[in-house]
mmCIF file of C-alpha atoms in Angstrom:
data_model
loop_
_atom_site.group_PDB
_atom_site.id
_atom_site.type_symbol
_atom_site.label_atom_id
_atom_site.label_comp_id
_atom_site.label_asym_id
_atom_site.label_seq_id
_atom_site.Cartn_x
_atom_site.Cartn_y
_atom_site.Cartn_z
ATOM 1 C CA MET K 21 184.638 -34.047 -40.896
ATOM 2 C CA HIS K 22 187.452 -36.562 -41.290
ATOM 3 C CA LYS K 23 188.782 -35.704 -37.870
ATOM 4 C CA PHE K 24 185.548 -36.963 -36.301
ATOM 5 C CA ILE K 25 185.584 -40.150 -38.405
ATOM 6 C CA TYR K 26 188.944 -41.246 -37.044
ATOM 7 C CA ILE K 27 187.588 -41.055 -33.492
ATOM 8 C CA SER K 28 185.289 -44.036 -34.033
ATOM 9 C CA VAL K 29 188.152 -46.366 -34.976
ATOM 10 C CA VAL K 30 190.970 -45.089 -32.822
ATOM 11 C CA PHE K 31 189.963 -46.744 -29.571
ATOM 12 C CA LEU K 32 189.614 -50.254 -31.064
ATOM 13 C CA ALA K 33 192.551 -49.940 -33.429
ATOM 14 C CA THR K 34 195.162 -49.336 -30.743
ATOM 15 C CA SER K 35 195.104 -52.887 -29.430
ATOM 16 C CA LEU K 36 195.202 -54.371 -32.933
ATOM 17 C CA ILE K 37 198.306 -52.481 -33.976
ATOM 18 C CA ALA K 38 200.082 -52.915 -30.651
ATOM 19 C CA CYS K 39 199.697 -56.680 -30.879
ATOM 20 C CA LYS K 40 201.743 -56.796 -34.097
ATOM 21 C CA ARG K 41 204.999 -56.359 -32.256
ATOM 22 C CA GLY K 42 207.037 -59.176 -33.728
ATOM 23 C CA ASN K 43 210.689 -58.847 -32.864
ATOM 24 C CA ILE K 44 210.533 -55.328 -31.449
ATOM 25 C CA SER K 45 211.534 -55.750 -27.840
ATOM 26 C CA GLU K 46 213.970 -52.860 -28.188
ATOM 27 C CA ALA K 47 211.575 -50.456 -29.893
ATOM 28 C CA GLY K 48 209.833 -49.426 -26.710
ATOM 29 C CA GLN K 49 213.165 -48.455 -25.183
ATOM 30 C CA ALA K 50 214.571 -46.659 -28.223
ATOM 31 C CA GLY K 51 213.152 -43.387 -27.057
ATOM 32 C CA SER K 52 214.608 -43.165 -23.581
ATOM 33 C CA PHE K 53 215.731 -39.584 -23.670
ATOM 34 C CA LEU K 54 218.475 -39.948 -21.095
ATOM 35 C CA PHE K 55 221.177 -42.536 -20.603
ATOM 36 C CA ASN K 56 224.268 -42.911 -18.465
ATOM 37 C CA LYS K 57 227.664 -43.555 -20.006
ATOM 38 C CA ASN K 58 230.928 -43.052 -18.152
ATOM 39 C CA ASN K 59 228.915 -41.409 -15.366
ATOM 40 C CA GLU K 60 227.554 -38.845 -17.826
ATOM 41 C CA THR K 61 223.931 -38.157 -18.678
ATOM 42 C CA ARG K 62 223.295 -37.489 -22.349
ATOM 43 C CA LEU K 63 220.339 -36.793 -24.571
ATOM 44 C CA VAL K 64 219.322 -39.540 -26.985
ATOM 45 C CA ASN K 65 218.518 -38.336 -30.505
ATOM 46 C CA ASN K 66 215.525 -40.304 -31.811
ATOM 47 C CA ILE K 67 214.741 -38.175 -34.864
ATOM 48 C CA ASN K 68 216.858 -40.272 -37.238
ATOM 49 C CA THR K 69 215.426 -43.565 -35.976
ATOM 50 C CA GLN K 70 212.871 -45.244 -38.250
ATOM 51 C CA LEU K 71 210.261 -47.607 -36.835
ATOM 52 C CA SER K 72 207.610 -49.775 -38.459
ATOM 53 C CA PRO K 73 203.983 -48.872 -37.613
ATOM 54 C CA SER K 74 203.735 -51.516 -34.868
ATOM 55 C CA GLU K 75 207.079 -50.453 -33.389
ATOM 56 C CA TYR K 76 206.088 -46.796 -33.651
ATOM 57 C CA VAL K 77 202.812 -47.373 -31.788
ATOM 58 C CA GLN K 78 204.646 -49.267 -29.063
ATOM 59 C CA TRP K 79 207.226 -46.471 -28.748
ATOM 60 C CA ILE K 80 204.575 -43.750 -28.432
ATOM 61 C CA GLN K 81 202.679 -45.736 -25.785
ATOM 62 C CA ASN K 82 205.787 -46.411 -23.692
ATOM 63 C CA SER K 83 205.598 -44.009 -20.739
ATOM 64 C CA GLU K 84 209.409 -43.946 -20.519
ATOM 65 C CA ASN K 85 209.443 -41.911 -23.726
ATOM 66 C CA GLY K 86 207.486 -39.049 -22.197
ATOM 67 C CA LEU K 87 204.351 -38.936 -24.354
ATOM 68 C CA LYS K 88 202.206 -40.951 -21.956
ATOM 69 C CA LYS K 89 201.882 -39.415 -18.498
ATOM 70 C CA GLU K 90 199.975 -40.392 -15.384
ATOM 71 C CA LYS K 91 199.164 -38.679 -12.098
ATOM 72 C CA LYS K 92 197.549 -40.306 -9.065
ATOM 73 C CA ILE K 93 195.607 -38.242 -6.534
ATOM 74 C CA ASP K 94 194.171 -40.293 -3.697
ATOM 75 C CA GLU K 95 191.995 -43.029 -5.222
ATOM 76 C CA ILE K 96 191.843 -41.495 -8.720
ATOM 77 C CA SER K 97 194.473 -41.631 -11.464
ATOM 78 C CA PHE K 98 194.598 -39.354 -14.496
ATOM 79 C CA SER K 99 196.380 -40.487 -17.656
ATOM 80 C CA LEU K 100 197.234 -38.466 -20.767
ATOM 81 C CA GLN K 101 198.559 -39.882 -24.039
ATOM 82 C CA HIS K 102 199.854 -37.421 -26.628
ATOM 83 C CA LYS K 103 199.170 -38.779 -30.132
ATOM 84 C CA PRO K 104 201.415 -37.482 -32.924
ATOM 85 C CA THR K 105 199.792 -37.335 -36.345
ATOM 86 C CA ASP K 106 201.680 -40.420 -37.547
ATOM 87 C CA TYR K 107 200.418 -42.348 -34.516
ATOM 88 C CA VAL K 108 196.813 -41.496 -35.411
ATOM 89 C CA ILE K 109 197.510 -42.633 -38.979
ATOM 90 C CA CYS K 110 198.851 -45.971 -37.708
ATOM 91 C CA GLN K 111 195.656 -46.449 -35.719
ATOM 92 C CA GLU K 112 193.477 -45.618 -38.713
ATOM 93 C CA GLU K 113 195.325 -47.818 -41.190
ATOM 94 C CA GLN K 114 195.645 -50.868 -38.898
ATOM 95 C CA THR K 115 198.502 -52.270 -40.945
ATOM 96 C CA ASN K 116 202.228 -52.690 -40.493
ATOM 97 C CA THR K 117 202.950 -51.400 -44.003
ATOM 98 C CA ILE K 118 202.043 -47.826 -44.953
ATOM 99 C CA SER K 119 202.962 -46.302 -48.310
ATOM 100 C CA PRO K 120 204.550 -42.834 -48.599
ATOM 101 C CA GLN K 121 201.521 -41.705 -50.629
ATOM 102 C CA VAL K 122 199.043 -42.724 -47.924
ATOM 103 C CA LEU K 123 201.189 -41.148 -45.220
ATOM 104 C CA LYS K 124 201.424 -37.854 -47.109
ATOM 105 C CA SER K 125 197.683 -37.757 -47.798
ATOM 106 C CA LYS K 126 196.708 -38.592 -44.215
ATOM 107 C CA ARG K 127 199.134 -36.046 -42.800
ATOM 108 C CA ALA K 128 197.547 -33.340 -44.931
ATOM 109 C CA GLU K 129 194.117 -34.231 -43.522
ATOM 110 C CA LEU K 130 195.130 -34.440 -39.866
ATOM 111 C CA ASN K 131 198.142 -32.205 -39.417
ATOM 112 C CA ASP K 132 196.289 -29.013 -38.422
ATOM 113 C CA MET K 133 195.282 -30.572 -35.096
ATOM 114 C CA GLU K 134 197.072 -32.280 -32.229
ATOM 115 C CA TYR K 135 195.452 -35.243 -30.528
ATOM 116 C CA TYR K 136 195.329 -36.754 -27.044
ATOM 117 C CA ASP K 137 193.691 -39.611 -25.165
ATOM 118 C CA PHE K 138 192.724 -38.599 -21.627
ATOM 119 C CA LYS K 139 191.661 -41.191 -19.047
ATOM 120 C CA ILE K 140 190.220 -40.945 -15.554
ATOM 121 C CA ILE K 141 190.817 -44.193 -13.678
ATOM 122 C CA LEU K 142 189.965 -45.819 -10.374
ATOM 123 C CA ALA K 143 193.488 -46.480 -9.133
ATOM 124 C CA ASN K 144 192.650 -49.872 -7.618
ATOM 125 C CA GLY K 145 191.127 -51.047 -10.907
ATOM 126 C CA GLU K 146 187.894 -52.145 -9.259
ATOM 127 C CA GLY K 147 184.320 -50.924 -9.571
ATOM 128 C CA GLU K 148 182.710 -48.469 -11.973
ATOM 129 C CA LEU K 149 184.229 -45.012 -12.229
ATOM 130 C CA LEU K 150 180.931 -43.251 -12.884
ATOM 131 C CA LYS K 151 179.450 -44.747 -9.705
ATOM 132 C CA HIS K 152 182.437 -44.032 -7.467
ATOM 133 C CA ASN K 153 181.294 -42.431 -4.183
ATOM 134 C CA LEU K 154 177.871 -41.935 -5.736
ATOM 135 C CA GLU K 155 175.293 -40.262 -3.513
ATOM 136 C CA SER K 156 172.186 -40.679 -5.709
ATOM 137 C CA ASN K 157 170.927 -41.892 -9.093
ATOM 138 C CA ASP K 158 170.468 -38.270 -10.057
ATOM 139 C CA GLN K 159 174.159 -37.666 -9.447
ATOM 140 C CA TYR K 160 175.006 -40.570 -11.776
ATOM 141 C CA ASP K 161 172.937 -39.038 -14.572
ATOM 142 C CA LYS K 162 174.620 -35.683 -14.013
ATOM 143 C CA ARG K 163 178.053 -37.289 -14.277
ATOM 144 C CA VAL K 164 177.167 -38.955 -17.572
ATOM 145 C CA LYS K 165 175.809 -35.676 -18.934
ATOM 146 C CA TYR K 166 178.881 -33.762 -17.788
ATOM 147 C CA PHE K 167 181.334 -36.248 -19.300
ATOM 148 C CA ALA K 168 179.417 -36.323 -22.582
ATOM 149 C CA PHE K 169 178.543 -32.655 -23.092
ATOM 150 C CA GLU K 170 180.067 -30.276 -20.550
ATOM 151 C CA MET K 171 183.563 -31.485 -19.687
ATOM 152 C CA GLN K 172 185.078 -30.118 -22.894
ATOM 153 C CA LYS K 173 184.960 -26.541 -21.603
ATOM 154 C CA ASP K 174 187.071 -27.518 -18.573
ATOM 155 C CA ILE K 175 189.976 -28.722 -20.725
ATOM 156 C CA ALA K 176 192.664 -26.584 -22.351
ATOM 157 C CA ILE K 177 196.314 -26.433 -23.327
ATOM 158 C CA VAL K 178 198.560 -23.540 -22.323
ATOM 159 C CA GLN K 179 201.375 -22.811 -24.740
ATOM 160 C CA ASN K 180 203.525 -19.680 -24.880
ATOM 161 C CA ASN K 181 201.083 -17.941 -22.494
ATOM 162 C CA ASP K 182 198.202 -18.687 -24.886
ATOM 163 C CA THR K 183 195.247 -20.789 -23.759
ATOM 164 C CA ILE K 184 194.073 -23.169 -26.473
ATOM 165 C CA PRO K 185 190.540 -24.579 -25.974
ATOM 166 C CA CYS K 186 189.643 -28.182 -26.675
ATOM 167 C CA ALA K 187 188.241 -28.211 -30.233
ATOM 168 C CA LEU K 188 187.449 -31.923 -30.654
ATOM 169 C CA PHE K 189 185.933 -33.937 -27.825
ATOM 170 C CA HIS K 190 184.495 -37.438 -27.623
ATOM 171 C CA PHE K 191 183.536 -39.382 -24.499
ATOM 172 C CA GLU K 192 184.019 -43.135 -24.988
ATOM 173 C CA ARG K 193 180.992 -44.335 -23.039
ATOM 174 C CA ALA K 194 181.404 -47.806 -21.545
ATOM 175 C CA TYR K 195 178.083 -49.546 -20.983
ATOM 176 C CA ASP K 196 179.478 -52.244 -18.721
ATOM 177 C CA VAL K 197 181.275 -51.937 -15.393
ATOM 178 C CA SER K 198 184.497 -50.086 -16.140
ATOM 179 C CA PRO K 199 187.031 -48.609 -13.701
ATOM 180 C CA PHE K 200 187.958 -45.887 -16.186
ATOM 181 C CA SER K 201 186.537 -43.408 -18.683
ATOM 182 C CA THR K 202 188.314 -42.379 -21.885
ATOM 183 C CA PHE K 203 188.089 -39.046 -23.680
ATOM 184 C CA LEU K 204 189.459 -38.419 -27.188
ATOM 185 C CA LEU K 205 190.632 -34.825 -27.533
ATOM 186 C CA GLY K 206 191.847 -32.507 -30.277
ATOM 187 C CA PHE K 207 193.362 -29.021 -30.181
ATOM 188 C CA ALA K 208 194.107 -26.608 -33.014
ATOM 189 C CA LYS K 209 197.813 -26.710 -33.775
ATOM 190 C CA GLN K 210 199.444 -23.314 -33.359
ATOM 191 C CA LYS K 211 201.631 -21.598 -35.957
ATOM 192 C CA ASN K 212 205.353 -22.179 -35.438
ATOM 193 C CA ASP K 213 204.424 -24.931 -33.003
ATOM 194 C CA THR K 214 207.923 -26.454 -33.013
ATOM 195 C CA LYS K 215 209.607 -23.365 -31.595
ATOM 196 C CA TYR K 216 207.807 -23.419 -28.236
ATOM 197 C CA ASN K 217 209.678 -24.915 -25.294
ATOM 198 C CA GLU K 218 206.750 -26.699 -23.684
ATOM 199 C CA LYS K 219 202.976 -26.999 -23.424
ATOM 200 C CA THR K 220 200.765 -27.801 -20.461
ATOM 201 C CA PHE K 221 197.489 -29.728 -20.553
ATOM 202 C CA ILE K 222 194.991 -28.510 -17.953
ATOM 203 C CA TYR K 223 191.804 -30.163 -16.706
ATOM 204 C CA HIS K 224 189.586 -28.799 -13.928
ATOM 205 C CA ASP K 225 188.161 -31.866 -12.198
ATOM 206 C CA LYS K 226 184.645 -31.030 -11.043
ATOM 207 C CA VAL K 227 183.401 -34.605 -10.652
ATOM 208 C CA PHE K 228 185.825 -36.102 -8.147
ATOM 209 C CA LYS K 229 186.984 -32.759 -6.722
ATOM 210 C CA LYS K 230 190.706 -33.310 -7.331
ATOM 211 C CA GLY K 231 191.300 -29.722 -8.384
ATOM 212 C CA ILE K 232 193.354 -28.587 -11.369
ATOM 213 C CA ILE K 233 195.111 -31.486 -13.109
ATOM 214 C CA LYS K 234 198.190 -30.521 -15.129
ATOM 215 C CA PHE K 235 200.495 -32.439 -17.460
ATOM 216 C CA THR K 236 203.470 -30.632 -18.984
ATOM 217 C CA TYR K 237 205.283 -31.777 -22.131
ATOM 218 C CA THR K 238 208.775 -30.490 -22.815
ATOM 219 C CA HIS K 239 209.954 -29.474 -26.280
ATOM 220 C CA ASN K 240 212.191 -32.538 -26.369
ATOM 221 C CA GLU K 241 209.374 -34.941 -25.505
ATOM 222 C CA LEU K 242 207.157 -33.528 -28.250
ATOM 223 C CA HIS K 243 209.721 -33.307 -31.029
ATOM 224 C CA ASN K 244 212.429 -35.896 -30.340
ATOM 225 C CA ILE K 245 210.312 -38.673 -31.838
ATOM 226 C CA PRO K 246 211.341 -41.448 -34.267
ATOM 227 C CA GLN K 247 210.179 -41.372 -37.864
ATOM 228 C CA LEU K 248 207.513 -43.704 -39.185
ATOM 229 C CA LYS K 249 208.957 -46.176 -41.667
ATOM 230 C CA THR K 250 207.047 -46.512 -44.949
ATOM 231 C CA LEU K 251 207.133 -49.053 -47.770
#
């Protein structure tokens, strides 16, 4: 039940935490996996880096660190944000100081799932996504119904040749003119999850007819993540 409760605060909490950046201009770059030194390309180890909640949120949201991905097909963009458990906790707590006790308790509640934000966006940022290339009012109603109740079955993650269905799904309905729609997703975490090399998110776009949308996360992107600093 708790997993559904967090959904209601996640969308609003992101902007509140991200605004508390302070002196963290380097935090968003701390996770660049590759760097050049003496004409060599090396892997950056982020695991031993500790970041405050606001720095951690900024790091996760920085597309250079590999957890936020975007793909543009014609006039439509698709964006996927992987949300580690500690990131979800930062969004729930909405504070820049989290105690070890709270972190441990929240991890126990949330750690059996993995979470994502998926967005479908009008690439030019103008107009209302749900009304894009609309042919009738009936088609609009069908789009709303599909996004709210049917889209979940067209989303999955493929990992180690196993297809994992979307277990938690919430459509963030915007009641004003919005060029994007947001979907909060959850998938059951697999046993021995850390040993797999990669996982691929798959969405079959039936609304805008863009085909099969795929985002692949490497093992390094999913596990070479800084630690969340506690009190």
